Tab-separated table of C-alpha atoms in Angstrom:
chain	number	residue	atom	x	y	z
A	1	MET	CA	-89.055	-323.422	50.313
A	2	SER	CA	-90.390	-321.803	53.418
A	3	ILE	CA	-89.536	-324.971	55.367
A	4	ILE	CA	-85.914	-324.825	54.166
A	5	ARG	CA	-85.770	-321.125	55.031
A	6	ARG	CA	-87.172	-321.801	58.498
A	7	ALA	CA	-84.700	-324.662	59.012
A	8	LEU	CA	-81.787	-322.372	57.981
A	9	ILE	CA	-83.003	-319.652	60.355
A	10	ALA	CA	-83.293	-322.203	63.167
A	11	VAL	CA	-79.763	-323.538	62.524
A	12	SER	CA	-78.347	-320.000	62.296
A	13	TRP	CA	-80.146	-319.048	65.487
A	14	PHE	CA	-78.714	-322.097	67.236
A	15	ALA	CA	-75.227	-321.307	65.955
A	16	LEU	CA	-75.451	-317.681	67.080
A	17	VAL	CA	-77.056	-318.160	70.492
A	18	ALA	CA	-76.856	-321.709	71.712
A	19	ALA	CA	-73.287	-322.572	70.638
A	20	PRO	CA	-71.601	-319.696	72.542
A	21	SER	CA	-73.655	-320.460	75.626
A	22	PHE	CA	-72.457	-324.071	75.473
A	23	ALA	CA	-68.907	-322.848	74.910
A	24	PHE	CA	-69.013	-320.584	78.012
A	25	GLN	CA	-70.410	-323.178	80.367
A	26	ALA	CA	-68.664	-323.228	83.721
A	27	PRO	CA	-66.200	-326.087	84.112
A	28	ALA	CA	-67.269	-328.992	86.248
A	29	ALA	CA	-66.652	-328.342	89.944
A	30	GLN	CA	-63.592	-329.992	91.453
A	31	ASP	CA	-64.037	-332.449	94.267
A	32	GLY	CA	-61.300	-330.809	96.340
A	33	PHE	CA	-57.882	-329.203	96.227
A	34	VAL	CA	-55.067	-330.720	94.257
A	35	PRO	CA	-52.507	-332.196	96.674
A	36	ILE	CA	-49.145	-330.412	96.607
A	37	SER	CA	-47.453	-333.679	95.564
A	38	GLU	CA	-49.486	-333.659	92.308
A	39	VAL	CA	-48.597	-330.062	91.406
A	40	PRO	CA	-45.698	-329.821	88.914
A	41	PRO	CA	-42.393	-328.719	90.565
A	42	SER	CA	-42.366	-325.466	88.546
A	43	GLU	CA	-45.652	-324.443	90.222
A	44	ARG	CA	-44.496	-325.136	93.784
A	45	LEU	CA	-43.177	-322.274	95.879
A	46	PRO	CA	-41.117	-323.475	98.840
A	47	ALA	CA	-41.534	-321.292	101.938
A	48	ALA	CA	-38.045	-321.567	103.454
A	49	PRO	CA	-36.361	-318.902	101.250
A	50	PHE	CA	-39.097	-316.396	102.181
A	51	VAL	CA	-38.799	-317.081	105.923
A	52	ILE	CA	-34.984	-316.976	105.855
A	53	GLY	CA	-35.129	-313.922	103.561
A	54	ALA	CA	-37.348	-312.033	106.027
A	55	TYR	CA	-35.076	-312.757	108.999
A	56	ALA	CA	-31.915	-311.995	106.987
A	57	PHE	CA	-33.393	-308.704	105.778
A	58	PHE	CA	-34.146	-307.702	109.375
A	59	LEU	CA	-30.577	-308.496	110.441
A	60	VAL	CA	-29.068	-306.533	107.539
A	61	LEU	CA	-31.437	-303.578	108.127
A	62	MET	CA	-30.503	-303.379	111.820
A	63	VAL	CA	-26.747	-303.707	111.198
A	64	VAL	CA	-26.861	-300.984	108.526
A	65	TYR	CA	-28.995	-298.689	110.712
A	66	ILE	CA	-26.815	-299.081	113.827
A	67	TRP	CA	-23.705	-298.498	111.659
A	68	SER	CA	-25.383	-295.390	110.205
A	69	ILE	CA	-26.160	-293.949	113.675
A	70	SER	CA	-22.653	-294.635	114.999
A	71	ARG	CA	-21.084	-293.113	111.838
A	72	ARG	CA	-23.191	-289.940	112.230
A	73	LEU	CA	-22.365	-289.790	115.957
A	74	ASN	CA	-18.632	-290.161	115.266
A	75	HIS	CA	-18.838	-287.465	112.602
A	76	VAL	CA	-20.503	-285.016	115.024
A	77	GLN	CA	-17.994	-285.801	117.780
A	78	HIS	CA	-15.071	-285.335	115.377
A	79	GLU	CA	-16.507	-281.984	114.276
A	80	MET	CA	-16.864	-280.930	117.929
A	81	LYS	CA	-13.220	-281.804	118.628
A	82	VAL	CA	-12.040	-279.816	115.603
A	83	LEU	CA	-14.148	-276.839	116.678
A	84	GLU	CA	-12.861	-276.997	120.252
A	85	GLN	CA	-9.256	-277.119	118.977
A	86	ARG	CA	-9.893	-274.119	116.733
A	87	THR	CA	-11.482	-272.174	119.603
A	88	THR	CA	-8.556	-273.006	121.924
A	89	GLN	CA	-6.029	-271.930	119.256
A	90	ALA	CA	-7.893	-268.675	118.588
A	91	THR	CA	-8.039	-267.917	122.326
A	92	ALA	CA	-4.301	-268.657	122.704
A	93	GLN	CA	-3.421	-266.429	119.712
A	94	GLY	CA	-5.606	-263.624	121.064
A	95	SER	CA	-3.938	-263.694	124.479
A	96	ALA	CA	-0.438	-263.837	122.859
A	97	ARG	CA	-1.167	-260.656	120.817
A	98	ARG	CA	-2.165	-258.804	123.969
B	1	MET	CA	-25.003	-292.793	126.976
B	2	PRO	CA	-26.799	-293.939	130.195
B	3	LYS	CA	-25.116	-296.720	132.223
B	4	ILE	CA	-28.042	-299.057	131.634
B	5	PHE	CA	-27.427	-298.983	127.862
B	6	ALA	CA	-24.672	-301.657	127.775
B	7	PRO	CA	-26.508	-304.293	129.878
B	8	LEU	CA	-29.710	-303.690	127.904
B	9	ALA	CA	-27.790	-304.046	124.638
B	10	VAL	CA	-26.402	-307.415	125.781
B	11	VAL	CA	-29.894	-308.617	126.777
B	12	ALA	CA	-31.370	-307.435	123.450
B	13	ALA	CA	-28.584	-309.133	121.457
B	14	LEU	CA	-29.143	-312.413	123.323
B	15	MET	CA	-32.918	-312.205	122.863
B	16	LEU	CA	-32.627	-311.462	119.139
B	17	ALA	CA	-30.091	-314.289	118.720
B	18	TYR	CA	-32.463	-316.710	120.442
B	19	ALA	CA	-35.604	-315.432	118.659
B	20	PRO	CA	-35.111	-317.516	115.441
B	21	VAL	CA	-34.613	-320.625	117.630
B	22	ALA	CA	-37.865	-319.875	119.494
B	23	VAL	CA	-39.649	-319.264	116.178
B	24	ALA	CA	-38.326	-322.541	114.742
B	25	GLY	CA	-39.641	-324.385	117.816
B	26	ALA	CA	-43.109	-322.790	117.642
B	27	PRO	CA	-45.974	-325.021	116.400
B	28	TYR	CA	-46.806	-324.965	112.695
B	29	GLU	CA	-49.995	-323.194	111.669
B	30	SER	CA	-52.265	-325.748	109.967
B	31	THR	CA	-52.911	-323.972	106.633
B	32	MET	CA	-49.840	-321.827	105.981
B	33	LEU	CA	-47.230	-324.092	107.581
B	34	LEU	CA	-43.646	-322.771	107.436
B	35	VAL	CA	-44.342	-319.368	105.861
B	36	GLN	CA	-46.532	-318.426	108.850
B	37	LYS	CA	-43.320	-318.171	110.896
B	38	ILE	CA	-42.602	-314.805	109.236
B	39	PHE	CA	-45.535	-313.576	111.335
B	40	TYR	CA	-43.514	-313.551	114.599
B	41	PHE	CA	-41.067	-310.904	113.358
B	42	HIS	CA	-43.728	-309.210	111.197
B	43	ILE	CA	-46.116	-308.493	114.087
B	44	SER	CA	-43.216	-307.596	116.426
B	45	SER	CA	-42.028	-305.061	113.888
B	46	TRP	CA	-45.472	-303.420	113.769
B	47	ILE	CA	-45.610	-303.361	117.594
B	48	ALA	CA	-42.209	-301.615	117.669
B	49	MET	CA	-43.425	-299.278	114.905
B	50	SER	CA	-46.475	-298.411	117.040
B	51	ALA	CA	-44.181	-297.541	119.958
B	52	ALA	CA	-41.987	-295.424	117.655
B	53	ILE	CA	-44.936	-293.557	116.125
B	54	THR	CA	-46.339	-292.867	119.627
B	55	VAL	CA	-42.990	-291.393	120.718
B	56	CYS	CA	-42.897	-289.339	117.503
B	57	ALA	CA	-46.451	-288.036	117.991
B	58	LEU	CA	-45.977	-287.164	121.672
B	59	GLY	CA	-42.573	-285.563	121.054
B	60	SER	CA	-43.934	-283.581	118.098
B	61	ALA	CA	-47.033	-282.420	119.991
B	62	VAL	CA	-45.010	-281.296	123.025
B	63	TYR	CA	-42.544	-279.536	120.713
B	64	LEU	CA	-45.332	-277.712	118.848
B	65	PHE	CA	-46.854	-276.420	122.094
B	66	THR	CA	-43.726	-275.774	124.203
B	67	SER	CA	-40.831	-275.536	121.668
B	68	SER	CA	-38.908	-277.905	123.945
B	69	GLU	CA	-35.669	-278.988	122.252
B	70	LYS	CA	-35.711	-282.340	124.043
B	71	ALA	CA	-39.233	-283.092	122.779
B	72	ASP	CA	-38.074	-282.321	119.242
B	73	HIS	CA	-35.192	-284.790	119.639
B	74	TYR	CA	-37.632	-287.517	120.666
B	75	GLY	CA	-40.006	-286.602	117.829
B	76	PHE	CA	-37.218	-286.797	115.245
B	77	ALA	CA	-35.816	-290.052	116.667
B	78	GLY	CA	-39.306	-291.583	116.787
B	79	ALA	CA	-39.945	-290.628	113.146
B	80	GLU	CA	-36.752	-292.281	111.915
B	81	LEU	CA	-37.477	-295.451	113.892
B	82	THR	CA	-41.059	-295.485	112.572
B	83	LEU	CA	-39.613	-295.547	109.065
B	84	ILE	CA	-37.179	-298.369	109.920
B	85	PHE	CA	-39.749	-300.664	111.537
B	86	CYS	CA	-42.413	-299.813	108.926
B	87	THR	CA	-39.952	-300.747	106.163
B	88	PHE	CA	-39.336	-304.124	107.761
B	89	GLY	CA	-43.073	-304.642	108.325
B	90	LEU	CA	-43.799	-303.982	104.643
B	91	VAL	CA	-40.933	-306.153	103.352
B	92	SER	CA	-41.686	-309.093	105.662
B	93	GLY	CA	-45.383	-308.821	104.782
B	94	SER	CA	-44.532	-308.842	101.104
B	95	LEU	CA	-42.375	-311.978	101.496
B	96	TRP	CA	-45.221	-313.695	103.328
B	97	ALA	CA	-47.750	-312.556	100.694
B	98	ARG	CA	-45.674	-313.992	97.837
B	99	LYS	CA	-46.119	-317.449	99.335
B	100	ALA	CA	-49.578	-317.060	100.882
B	101	TRP	CA	-51.306	-315.037	98.118
B	102	GLY	CA	-48.990	-315.767	95.187
B	103	GLN	CA	-48.299	-312.034	94.815
B	104	TRP	CA	-45.721	-309.671	96.290
B	105	TRP	CA	-48.181	-306.830	96.691
B	106	GLN	CA	-51.917	-306.083	96.657
B	107	TRP	CA	-53.319	-302.566	96.415
B	108	ASP	CA	-55.833	-303.170	99.169
B	109	ALA	CA	-56.770	-300.695	101.926
B	110	LYS	CA	-54.452	-301.942	104.669
B	111	LEU	CA	-51.319	-302.360	102.565
B	112	THR	CA	-51.811	-299.129	100.644
B	113	MET	CA	-52.370	-297.144	103.849
B	114	ALA	CA	-49.245	-298.667	105.391
B	115	LEU	CA	-47.276	-297.619	102.298
B	116	MET	CA	-48.719	-294.094	102.561
B	117	LEU	CA	-47.594	-293.990	106.203
B	118	GLU	CA	-44.092	-294.960	105.117
B	119	LEU	CA	-44.127	-292.171	102.513
B	120	VAL	CA	-45.338	-289.609	105.102
B	121	PHE	CA	-42.291	-290.420	107.230
B	122	VAL	CA	-39.961	-290.349	104.230
B	123	GLY	CA	-41.410	-286.850	103.695
B	124	TYR	CA	-40.775	-286.037	107.378
B	125	LEU	CA	-37.084	-286.904	107.073
B	126	LEU	CA	-36.738	-285.021	103.761
B	127	VAL	CA	-38.310	-281.927	105.362
B	128	ARG	CA	-35.896	-282.167	108.321
B	129	LYS	CA	-32.908	-282.529	106.013
B	130	TYR	CA	-33.636	-280.061	103.216
B	131	ALA	CA	-36.317	-277.563	104.330
B	132	GLY	CA	-33.839	-275.389	106.241
B	133	PRO	CA	-34.338	-273.422	109.484
B	134	GLY	CA	-37.807	-273.655	110.991
B	135	SER	CA	-38.504	-277.009	109.338
B	136	GLU	CA	-38.826	-278.599	112.796
B	137	LYS	CA	-42.361	-277.241	113.265
B	138	LEU	CA	-43.533	-278.398	109.835
B	139	ALA	CA	-41.983	-281.827	110.402
B	140	ALA	CA	-43.625	-282.078	113.839
B	141	ALA	CA	-47.017	-281.435	112.230
B	142	MET	CA	-46.248	-284.146	109.659
B	143	GLY	CA	-45.336	-286.539	112.485
B	144	ILE	CA	-48.676	-285.967	114.208
B	145	PHE	CA	-50.524	-286.354	110.895
B	146	GLY	CA	-48.667	-289.616	110.188
B	147	ALA	CA	-49.398	-290.953	113.668
B	148	ALA	CA	-53.113	-290.150	113.278
B	149	THR	CA	-53.305	-292.635	110.373
B	150	ALA	CA	-51.869	-295.541	112.424
B	151	PRO	CA	-55.152	-296.628	114.131
B	152	PHE	CA	-56.885	-296.692	110.729
B	153	ILE	CA	-54.164	-298.972	109.360
B	154	TYR	CA	-54.549	-301.304	112.348
B	155	LYS	CA	-58.332	-301.547	111.927
B	156	ALA	CA	-58.378	-301.443	108.091
B	157	ALA	CA	-58.748	-305.214	107.696
B	158	ASP	CA	-61.755	-305.205	110.052
B	159	TRP	CA	-63.489	-302.140	108.625
B	160	TRP	CA	-62.964	-302.655	104.890
B	161	ARG	CA	-62.896	-305.660	102.603
B	162	THR	CA	-59.193	-306.463	102.307
B	163	ILE	CA	-57.148	-309.535	101.485
B	164	HIS	CA	-55.046	-309.068	104.641
B	165	PRO	CA	-55.977	-311.351	107.592
B	166	LYS	CA	-58.222	-309.648	110.165
B	167	THR	CA	-57.017	-308.696	113.645
B	168	SER	CA	-59.439	-311.283	115.058
B	169	VAL	CA	-57.036	-314.008	113.811
B	170	VAL	CA	-54.418	-313.102	116.427
B	171	PRO	CA	-56.430	-314.110	119.568
B	172	THR	CA	-56.987	-317.563	118.038
B	173	LEU	CA	-53.282	-318.451	118.250
B	174	LYS	CA	-52.251	-321.437	120.378
B	175	PRO	CA	-50.634	-320.682	123.768
B	176	ALA	CA	-47.289	-322.060	122.509
B	177	MET	CA	-47.445	-319.549	119.636
B	178	TRP	CA	-48.325	-316.723	122.024
B	179	ASN	CA	-45.161	-317.344	124.064
B	180	VAL	CA	-43.070	-316.827	120.937
B	181	VAL	CA	-45.081	-313.743	119.922
B	182	TRP	CA	-44.474	-312.143	123.335
B	183	PHE	CA	-40.795	-313.102	123.321
B	184	CYS	CA	-40.200	-311.612	119.848
B	185	ALA	CA	-42.286	-308.517	120.630
B	186	SER	CA	-40.282	-307.939	123.857
B	187	ALA	CA	-36.997	-308.316	121.947
B	188	PHE	CA	-38.159	-305.817	119.314
B	189	LEU	CA	-39.393	-303.336	121.947
B	190	LEU	CA	-36.078	-303.571	123.783
B	191	LEU	CA	-34.247	-303.009	120.509
B	192	PHE	CA	-36.507	-300.021	119.849
B	193	VAL	CA	-35.652	-298.503	123.269
B	194	LEU	CA	-31.911	-298.936	122.591
B	195	LEU	CA	-32.135	-297.439	119.107
B	196	LEU	CA	-34.191	-294.547	120.512
B	197	MET	CA	-31.512	-293.873	123.143
B	198	MET	CA	-28.800	-293.885	120.454
B	199	ARG	CA	-30.809	-291.680	118.118
B	200	VAL	CA	-31.718	-289.146	120.837
B	201	ARG	CA	-28.051	-289.053	121.880
B	202	LEU	CA	-27.133	-288.171	118.282
B	203	GLU	CA	-29.633	-285.291	118.255
B	204	GLU	CA	-28.332	-284.020	121.606
B	205	ARG	CA	-24.759	-283.995	120.298
B	206	ARG	CA	-25.866	-282.207	117.127
B	207	ALA	CA	-27.645	-279.539	119.187
B	208	GLU	CA	-24.490	-279.151	121.295
B	209	LEU	CA	-22.396	-278.749	118.131
B	210	ASP	CA	-24.763	-276.056	116.849
B	211	ARG	CA	-24.409	-274.213	120.161
B	212	LEU	CA	-20.596	-274.437	119.934
B	213	TYR	CA	-20.674	-272.982	116.394
B	214	LEU	CA	-22.865	-270.102	117.610
B	215	GLU	CA	-20.480	-269.433	120.525
B	216	ALA	CA	-17.469	-269.559	118.217
B	217	ASP	CA	-19.087	-267.037	115.857
B	218	ALA	CA	-20.011	-264.709	118.732
């Protein structure tokens, strides 16, 4: 009876301790990297769109920024013209009243 | 605009048009291959950003001590250009990282600090736009604070454990790669000078308009 009990304890102990440690063993080390030709197409990430994307983004950013500066500059110059016209009109009206 | 602006603009346009051809002709880096070619515009953008942040810091410091209007114009222009070139640096870096690291972004020291720098300059522009009269001084202080972080960002990959390549990688480039780096960096610096001239001109005209309004009221 005691032998059976001991055997059961030993098996339980093995199941509790040894089995998980076998289960969590590190996978065998790879010899090297997997060549790109062996990687499935869904896992490959071609570089060209990223390179072209970066250069295209720069071009768009610069065009938008230069357009933004020239728009603001035109706006200020237009406002200056309007103000000058108003000042000239006010001066002319003032001298006419006198 | 100064007379030299038009010839410089033509030279910059030609250089920037030729830059992708020069980059395409540069040797391939052995491990990263094609995606490494983002590097030429990426590093040039950070060089231009360094020039912009230096102009911003110097302009802001001179403005804080002397209240010179011209210095404030340069500080403001430098801050806006810092934001532009920093934005491109972050986006181009992210595109490179997606291919090289498999991720668009990593919260490591260098990248996070660069993003913080971008946010400081977003804050600078918001202060200039919405904080009302007297905001120039506060913004100038922000510009100096932002510029003080730039050397830490540059050295972050050397000082802390980050995924970003270290600065020691750059001197190992082949001479043929260096030619392209210098060409692209020169094109970006020339573009920066032109944009700075345009941006300072805008601030000068705005200041003139403000003076006209004051005269009209008086």
